[in-house]
Short mmCIF file of C-alpha atoms in Angstrom, two decimals:
data_model
loop_
_atom_site.label_atom_id
_atom_site.label_comp_id
_atom_site.label_asym_id
_atom_site.label_seq_id
_atom_site.Cartn_x
_atom_site.Cartn_y
_atom_site.Cartn_z
CA MET A 1 -2.14 1.00 10.69
CA ASN A 2 0.61 2.62 12.81
CA GLU A 3 -0.82 3.69 16.16
CA THR A 4 -1.27 7.25 14.90
CA SER A 5 -3.34 9.09 12.34
CA GLY A 6 -0.61 8.74 9.70
CA ALA A 7 0.79 5.75 7.82
CA PHE A 8 4.32 4.39 7.48
CA ILE A 9 5.13 2.83 4.09
CA VAL A 10 8.50 1.51 2.91
CA ILE A 11 9.67 0.74 -0.63
CA GLU A 12 12.29 -2.03 -0.62
CA GLY A 13 14.22 -3.84 -3.31
CA THR A 14 17.69 -4.73 -4.44
CA ASP A 15 19.82 -2.29 -6.38
CA GLY A 16 18.66 -2.29 -9.99
CA SER A 17 15.01 -2.93 -9.10
CA GLY A 18 13.79 0.51 -10.20
CA LYS A 19 13.10 1.38 -6.57
CA SER A 20 14.17 5.04 -6.77
CA THR A 21 11.95 5.65 -9.81
CA GLN A 22 8.87 4.10 -8.20
CA PHE A 23 9.58 5.86 -4.91
CA GLY A 24 9.48 9.25 -6.64
CA LEU A 25 6.28 8.42 -8.53
CA ILE A 26 4.49 7.21 -5.38
CA GLN A 27 5.54 10.36 -3.54
CA LYS A 28 4.04 12.52 -6.30
CA LYS A 29 0.81 10.49 -6.32
CA LEU A 30 0.40 10.84 -2.56
CA GLU A 31 0.98 14.59 -2.70
CA ALA A 32 -1.38 14.97 -5.66
CA ALA A 33 -4.04 13.10 -3.67
CA GLY A 34 -3.77 15.70 -0.90
CA TYR A 35 -1.50 13.93 1.59
CA ASP A 36 1.35 15.56 3.50
CA VAL A 37 4.33 13.28 2.85
CA ALA A 38 7.45 12.97 5.02
CA VAL A 39 10.26 11.42 2.96
CA PHE A 40 13.14 9.39 4.36
CA LYS A 41 15.94 7.65 2.48
CA PHE A 42 18.29 5.21 4.19
CA PRO A 43 21.18 5.15 4.69
CA ARG A 44 21.25 8.92 5.30
CA TYR A 45 24.72 9.49 3.92
CA ASP A 46 24.73 13.25 4.65
CA ASN A 47 23.88 12.68 8.33
CA PRO A 48 26.56 12.06 10.99
CA SER A 49 24.57 9.02 12.16
CA SER A 50 25.65 7.16 9.00
CA TYR A 51 29.35 7.46 9.87
CA PHE A 52 29.85 3.71 10.41
CA VAL A 53 27.68 2.86 7.38
CA ARG A 54 29.82 5.01 5.10
CA ARG A 55 33.04 3.46 6.35
CA TYR A 56 31.59 -0.04 6.05
CA LEU A 57 30.35 0.49 2.48
CA GLY A 58 33.64 2.12 1.56
CA GLY A 59 35.46 -1.05 2.56
CA ASP A 60 37.30 0.56 5.50
CA TYR A 61 36.51 -2.43 7.72
CA GLY A 62 37.49 -4.95 5.05
CA LYS A 63 35.43 -6.96 2.62
CA ALA A 64 31.70 -7.23 3.33
CA ASP A 65 31.95 -10.96 4.09
CA GLU A 66 34.62 -10.24 6.71
CA VAL A 67 32.22 -8.13 8.79
CA GLY A 68 29.64 -10.28 10.57
CA PRO A 69 25.90 -9.66 9.99
CA TYR A 70 25.22 -8.80 13.62
CA SER A 71 27.99 -6.19 13.77
CA SER A 72 27.23 -4.53 10.43
CA SER A 73 23.50 -4.45 11.23
CA LEU A 74 24.25 -2.15 14.17
CA PHE A 75 25.71 0.46 11.79
CA TYR A 76 22.40 0.76 9.92
CA ALA A 77 20.23 0.45 13.03
CA LEU A 78 21.95 3.46 14.64
CA ASP A 79 21.22 5.54 11.54
CA ARG A 80 17.51 4.70 11.84
CA PHE A 81 17.57 5.27 15.60
CA GLU A 82 18.71 8.84 14.96
CA ALA A 83 15.73 9.37 12.63
CA ALA A 84 13.18 7.65 14.90
CA GLN A 85 11.92 10.76 16.69
CA GLU A 86 11.43 12.63 13.43
CA ILE A 87 9.42 9.69 12.06
CA ARG A 88 7.26 9.53 15.21
CA GLU A 89 6.47 13.24 15.02
CA ALA A 90 5.51 13.00 11.35
CA LEU A 91 3.13 10.11 12.08
CA LYS A 92 1.53 11.96 15.01
CA GLU A 93 0.89 14.90 12.68
CA GLY A 94 -1.04 12.59 10.36
CA LYS A 95 1.59 12.58 7.62
CA ILE A 96 2.36 9.69 5.30
CA VAL A 97 5.90 8.57 6.08
CA LEU A 98 7.44 7.21 2.89
CA SER A 99 10.84 5.57 3.26
CA ASP A 100 13.29 4.39 0.62
CA ARG A 101 14.71 1.30 2.42
CA PHE A 102 14.35 0.51 6.11
CA THR A 103 14.96 -2.49 8.39
CA GLY A 104 14.07 -4.86 5.55
CA SER A 105 17.21 -3.83 3.67
CA ASN A 106 19.28 -4.70 6.73
CA MET A 107 17.63 -8.12 6.89
CA ALA A 108 18.12 -8.81 3.19
CA HIS A 109 21.71 -7.65 2.70
CA GLN A 110 23.13 -8.91 6.00
CA GLY A 111 21.03 -12.07 5.75
CA THR A 112 23.05 -13.07 2.68
CA LYS A 113 25.95 -13.82 5.02
CA ILE A 114 24.03 -16.66 6.70
CA ASP A 115 23.53 -19.79 4.59
CA ASN A 116 21.55 -21.87 7.10
CA PRO A 117 17.82 -20.97 6.79
CA GLU A 118 17.10 -21.54 10.50
CA GLN A 119 20.06 -19.44 11.60
CA ARG A 120 19.07 -16.73 9.15
CA ARG A 121 15.54 -16.68 10.56
CA GLY A 122 17.05 -16.35 14.04
CA PHE A 123 19.00 -13.34 12.76
CA PHE A 124 15.77 -11.80 11.40
CA ILE A 125 14.10 -12.18 14.81
CA TRP A 126 17.13 -10.74 16.61
CA LEU A 127 17.26 -7.72 14.30
CA ASP A 128 13.50 -7.14 14.61
CA ASN A 129 13.85 -7.15 18.42
CA LEU A 130 16.89 -4.86 18.30
CA GLU A 131 15.31 -2.15 16.16
CA PHE A 132 11.66 -2.20 17.21
CA GLU A 133 11.86 -3.31 20.85
CA MET A 134 15.25 -2.25 22.24
CA LEU A 135 15.80 0.90 20.16
CA ARG A 136 12.06 1.68 19.88
CA ILE A 137 12.34 2.60 16.21
CA PRO A 138 8.82 2.98 14.68
CA ARG A 139 7.69 -0.16 12.87
CA PRO A 140 6.45 0.36 9.28
CA ASP A 141 2.85 -0.52 8.50
CA ILE A 142 4.07 -2.40 5.42
CA SER A 143 7.18 -2.77 3.28
CA PHE A 144 6.79 -3.44 -0.45
CA ILE A 145 9.59 -5.39 -2.13
CA LEU A 146 10.11 -4.59 -5.82
CA ARG A 147 11.22 -7.96 -7.16
CA VAL A 148 13.33 -8.25 -10.31
CA THR A 149 15.47 -11.12 -11.59
CA PRO A 150 19.28 -10.93 -11.21
CA ASP A 151 19.88 -10.52 -14.96
CA VAL A 152 17.43 -7.60 -15.20
CA ALA A 153 18.96 -5.95 -12.12
CA GLN A 154 22.45 -6.27 -13.62
CA LYS A 155 21.35 -4.54 -16.81
CA LEU A 156 19.88 -1.62 -14.86
CA LEU A 157 23.06 -1.33 -12.80
CA ALA A 158 25.39 -1.42 -15.81
CA GLU A 159 26.18 2.32 -15.81
CA LYS A 160 25.79 3.03 -12.11
CA GLU A 161 28.63 3.71 -9.67
CA ARG A 162 28.41 0.90 -7.12
CA ASP A 163 29.29 0.42 -3.45
CA ILE A 164 30.74 -2.67 -1.79
CA HIS A 165 27.42 -4.55 -2.04
CA GLU A 166 26.32 -3.36 -5.48
CA SER A 167 29.63 -4.36 -7.08
CA ASP A 168 29.19 -7.98 -5.96
CA ILE A 169 26.92 -9.81 -8.44
CA SER A 170 26.73 -12.94 -6.30
CA HIS A 171 25.62 -10.76 -3.38
CA LEU A 172 22.86 -9.30 -5.58
CA GLU A 173 21.59 -12.78 -6.43
CA ARG A 174 21.63 -13.84 -2.77
CA ALA A 175 19.88 -10.64 -1.67
CA ILE A 176 17.01 -11.31 -4.10
CA ALA A 177 16.67 -14.82 -2.67
CA VAL A 178 16.66 -13.51 0.92
CA TYR A 179 14.01 -10.90 0.07
CA ASP A 180 11.88 -13.76 -1.31
CA ASP A 181 12.42 -15.63 1.96
CA MET A 182 11.33 -12.58 3.99
CA ALA A 183 8.11 -12.18 2.00
CA GLN A 184 7.23 -15.82 2.71
CA LEU A 185 8.16 -15.78 6.40
CA PHE A 186 6.63 -12.40 7.29
CA PRO A 187 3.76 -11.69 4.84
CA LYS A 188 2.18 -9.10 7.16
CA ASP A 189 5.36 -7.01 7.11
CA PHE A 190 6.68 -7.61 3.58
CA GLN A 191 4.71 -7.85 0.33
CA ARG A 192 6.40 -8.74 -2.95
CA VAL A 193 5.64 -6.85 -6.16
CA ASP A 194 6.81 -8.88 -9.16
CA CYS A 195 8.21 -6.45 -11.74
CA VAL A 196 9.28 -9.07 -14.29
CA ARG A 197 6.89 -11.19 -16.36
CA SER A 198 8.02 -13.84 -18.86
CA GLY A 199 11.60 -12.68 -18.45
CA GLU A 200 10.79 -9.07 -19.40
CA LEU A 201 10.75 -6.05 -17.11
CA LEU A 202 7.29 -4.46 -16.96
CA ASP A 203 7.12 -0.80 -17.97
CA VAL A 204 7.32 1.89 -15.29
CA ASP A 205 3.62 2.85 -15.48
CA THR A 206 2.43 -0.74 -15.09
CA ILE A 207 4.64 -1.35 -12.05
CA ASN A 208 3.50 1.93 -10.55
CA LEU A 209 -0.17 1.03 -10.99
CA MET A 210 0.41 -2.37 -9.36
CA LEU A 211 2.20 -0.73 -6.43
CA TRP A 212 -0.41 2.00 -6.01
CA GLU A 213 -3.18 -0.60 -6.01
CA LYS A 214 -1.55 -2.15 -2.94
CA ILE A 215 -0.81 1.14 -1.18
CA HIS A 216 -4.12 2.92 -1.71
CA PRO A 217 -6.26 0.73 0.63
CA LEU A 218 -3.79 1.32 3.49
CA LEU A 219 -4.05 5.10 3.42
CA PRO A 220 -6.04 7.11 5.97
CA PRO A 221 -8.67 9.60 4.78
CA VAL A 222 -7.21 12.63 3.03
CA PRO A 223 -6.90 15.43 5.63
CA THR A 224 -9.34 18.26 5.10
CA VAL A 225 -8.63 21.93 5.74
CA LYS A 226 -11.16 23.43 8.12
CA LYS A 227 -12.84 26.51 6.70
CA PRO A 228 -13.53 29.48 9.01
CA ALA A 229 -17.09 29.65 10.23
CA ALA A 230 -19.29 31.99 8.22
CA LYS A 231 -20.32 35.20 9.97
CA PRO A 232 -23.97 35.24 11.01
CA GLN A 233 -26.10 37.50 8.85
CA LEU A 234 -29.34 39.19 9.75
CA ALA A 235 -32.35 37.80 7.98
CA LYS A 236 -33.77 40.05 5.31
CA ALA A 237 -37.47 40.59 4.94
CA GLU A 238 -38.78 38.99 1.77
CA PRO A 239 -42.20 39.61 0.19
CA VAL A 240 -44.57 36.68 0.53
CA ALA A 241 -45.29 35.19 -2.87
CA THR A 242 -48.69 33.96 -3.93
CA ALA A 243 -49.32 30.38 -5.03
CA GLU A 244 -49.19 31.47 -8.65
CA GLU A 245 -45.83 33.21 -8.20
CA ASN A 246 -44.14 30.43 -6.20
CA PRO A 247 -45.62 26.97 -6.75
CA SER A 248 -45.19 24.53 -3.86
CA LYS A 249 -42.58 21.75 -3.94
CA GLU A 250 -45.34 19.22 -4.38
CA GLU A 251 -46.28 20.81 -7.69
CA LYS A 252 -42.73 20.51 -9.12
CA ALA A 253 -41.84 17.48 -11.23
CA PRO A 254 -40.00 14.87 -9.13
CA LEU A 255 -36.31 14.33 -9.91
CA PRO A 256 -35.37 10.94 -11.33
CA LYS A 257 -33.98 8.62 -8.64
CA GLN A 258 -30.76 6.70 -9.07
CA LEU A 259 -29.34 3.84 -7.03
CA ARG A 260 -25.55 3.76 -6.77
CA LEU A 261 -23.79 0.71 -5.33
CA GLU A 262 -20.06 0.88 -4.58
CA ASN A 263 -17.51 -1.91 -3.97
CA VAL A 264 -19.75 -4.47 -5.65
CA SER A 265 -18.14 -7.63 -7.00
CA GLY A 266 -18.14 -8.12 -10.76
CA LEU A 267 -20.32 -11.22 -10.37
CA ILE A 268 -23.09 -9.24 -8.67
CA ALA A 269 -22.71 -6.43 -11.22
CA GLN A 270 -23.27 -8.92 -14.07
CA LYS A 271 -26.50 -10.15 -12.47
CA ILE A 272 -27.77 -6.59 -11.96
CA GLU A 273 -26.95 -5.73 -15.59
CA ARG A 274 -29.09 -8.65 -16.76
CA LEU A 275 -32.03 -7.46 -14.65
CA ALA A 276 -31.72 -3.72 -15.32
CA SER A 277 -30.99 -2.64 -18.89
CA ARG A 278 -30.05 0.91 -17.81
CA ALA A 279 -27.44 -0.23 -15.30
CA LYS A 280 -24.02 1.37 -15.73
CA VAL A 281 -20.86 -0.32 -14.43
CA GLU A 282 -17.74 1.71 -13.63
CA THR A 283 -14.32 0.19 -12.94
CA PRO A 284 -12.36 2.26 -10.37
CA ASP A 285 -8.89 3.67 -11.03
CA ILE A 286 -7.46 1.20 -8.53
CA PRO A 287 -9.44 -2.06 -8.69
CA SER A 288 -9.46 -4.37 -5.70
CA VAL A 289 -10.95 -7.81 -5.14
CA TYR A 290 -13.45 -9.30 -2.75
CA VAL A 291 -11.75 -11.79 -0.41
CA PRO A 292 -13.98 -14.40 1.30
CA GLU A 293 -13.59 -14.30 5.08
CA ARG A 294 -13.63 -18.04 5.77
CA LEU A 295 -10.80 -19.19 3.54
CA VAL A 296 -8.21 -21.39 5.22
CA PRO A 297 -4.71 -19.78 5.42
CA ASP A 298 -3.16 -21.69 2.50
CA ALA A 299 -6.19 -21.11 0.29
CA HIS A 300 -6.20 -17.41 1.23
CA LYS A 301 -2.58 -17.00 0.07
CA GLU A 302 -3.24 -18.83 -3.20
CA TYR A 303 -6.42 -16.80 -3.79
CA ARG A 304 -4.55 -13.52 -3.28
CA ALA A 305 -1.68 -14.66 -5.52
CA LYS A 306 -4.05 -15.54 -8.37
CA THR A 307 -6.09 -12.34 -8.11
CA ASP A 308 -2.93 -10.19 -7.83
CA THR A 309 -1.68 -11.76 -11.06
CA LEU A 310 -4.93 -10.88 -12.83
CA LEU A 311 -4.89 -7.32 -11.46
CA GLY A 312 -1.31 -6.98 -12.69
CA LEU A 313 -2.38 -8.16 -16.15
CA TYR A 314 -5.22 -5.62 -16.12
CA ALA A 315 -2.82 -2.81 -15.16
CA LYS A 316 -0.45 -3.82 -17.96
CA LEU A 317 -3.28 -3.85 -20.52
CA VAL A 318 -4.54 -0.40 -19.46
CA ALA A 319 -1.04 1.08 -19.66
CA GLY A 320 -0.41 -0.55 -23.05
CA LEU A 321 -3.70 0.67 -24.54
CA ALA A 322 -3.11 4.18 -23.20
CA LYS A 323 0.24 4.28 -25.00
CA ARG A 324 -1.60 3.58 -28.26
CA GLY A 325 -3.60 6.78 -27.86
CA ILE A 326 -6.76 5.20 -26.44
CA SER A 327 -8.44 7.22 -23.68
CA THR A 328 -8.08 5.97 -20.12
CA LYS A 329 -11.83 5.37 -19.86
CA GLU A 330 -11.92 3.28 -23.04
CA ALA A 331 -8.74 1.44 -22.04
CA ARG A 332 -10.27 0.42 -18.71
CA ALA A 333 -13.43 -0.77 -20.41
CA MET A 334 -11.48 -2.89 -22.89
CA ALA A 335 -9.12 -4.29 -20.26
CA SER A 336 -11.96 -5.10 -17.87
CA LEU A 337 -12.32 -8.45 -19.64
CA ALA A 338 -9.13 -9.50 -17.86
CA LEU A 339 -10.52 -8.68 -14.42
CA PRO A 340 -11.73 -11.57 -12.24
CA VAL A 341 -15.43 -11.61 -11.28
CA ALA A 342 -14.30 -10.93 -7.70
CA ALA A 343 -12.95 -7.50 -8.73
CA THR A 344 -14.98 -4.70 -7.18
CA CYS A 345 -16.70 -1.97 -9.15
CA THR A 346 -19.41 0.69 -8.90
CA ILE A 347 -22.81 0.21 -10.51
CA SER A 348 -25.52 2.82 -11.03
CA VAL A 349 -29.14 1.89 -11.76
#
């Protein structure tokens, strides 16, 4: 987490990825959960710091390919530098900083101008050093890349007014490929969210549930509002009751005891259900999975990829059943068959 009490989350993606829609939904979810959210959207076209960005996107410096990646990256970096202090203050106040695009967009779009993979990686490292070391711009805790295929992105962009990058279809295809490269090279900084399955774009609710499932574990505790201390009151004299009038606690019937286990893997829950007939299993709103600690790096990545696919299938099933008029509780119970046994749940006995 960012070295403060807040969290810094970025939503990335090419134009036509549904990024703006998901950004708005995540903002509403965070606020509904009780978080104070500071919203940033880059480039900040209404701010003087985006002067060079606006001229660049307007084609005033020539075609995009005629402006080198290192030069054009400075235009965007200066815009973020201007916002850096505001971001730092929001994080210190414990707010959730939610940004629509950040340094990742600079890497992806300007990285399309470099064909050689090694040279492009060198550009990534240079840009990372420029923004986070030299300019001291706050580094996001995580950036989520909404990944769509070029044909789907083109359909979503069909009726949108486009800038110098958006109007170039080949640039769009290259940007998607560079985003994929970033997610592989820097998995701690960039996580991919696949929004297309079997050639079809997932519905908005399903994508949002997948994204929220990744964001939720990164959030700090919801801030609580301190209530004023109650004024001390003088004790009132009360008549002493006899044993008949006020039976002792020992004489009252004991309350039934219940054991509640949280974050239990589905495998353990199944075993408990077999041993205790009254056991009740509850699947959380945002399911997660147990990850073994001693997995080798390659196995860890494959494990996460497989479980993320299953969680995405579960989210799609829940959303689909809910659209058919089935209650959320029933939908989760029916869709739980798609959850891996490593998925965590709560069990009461």
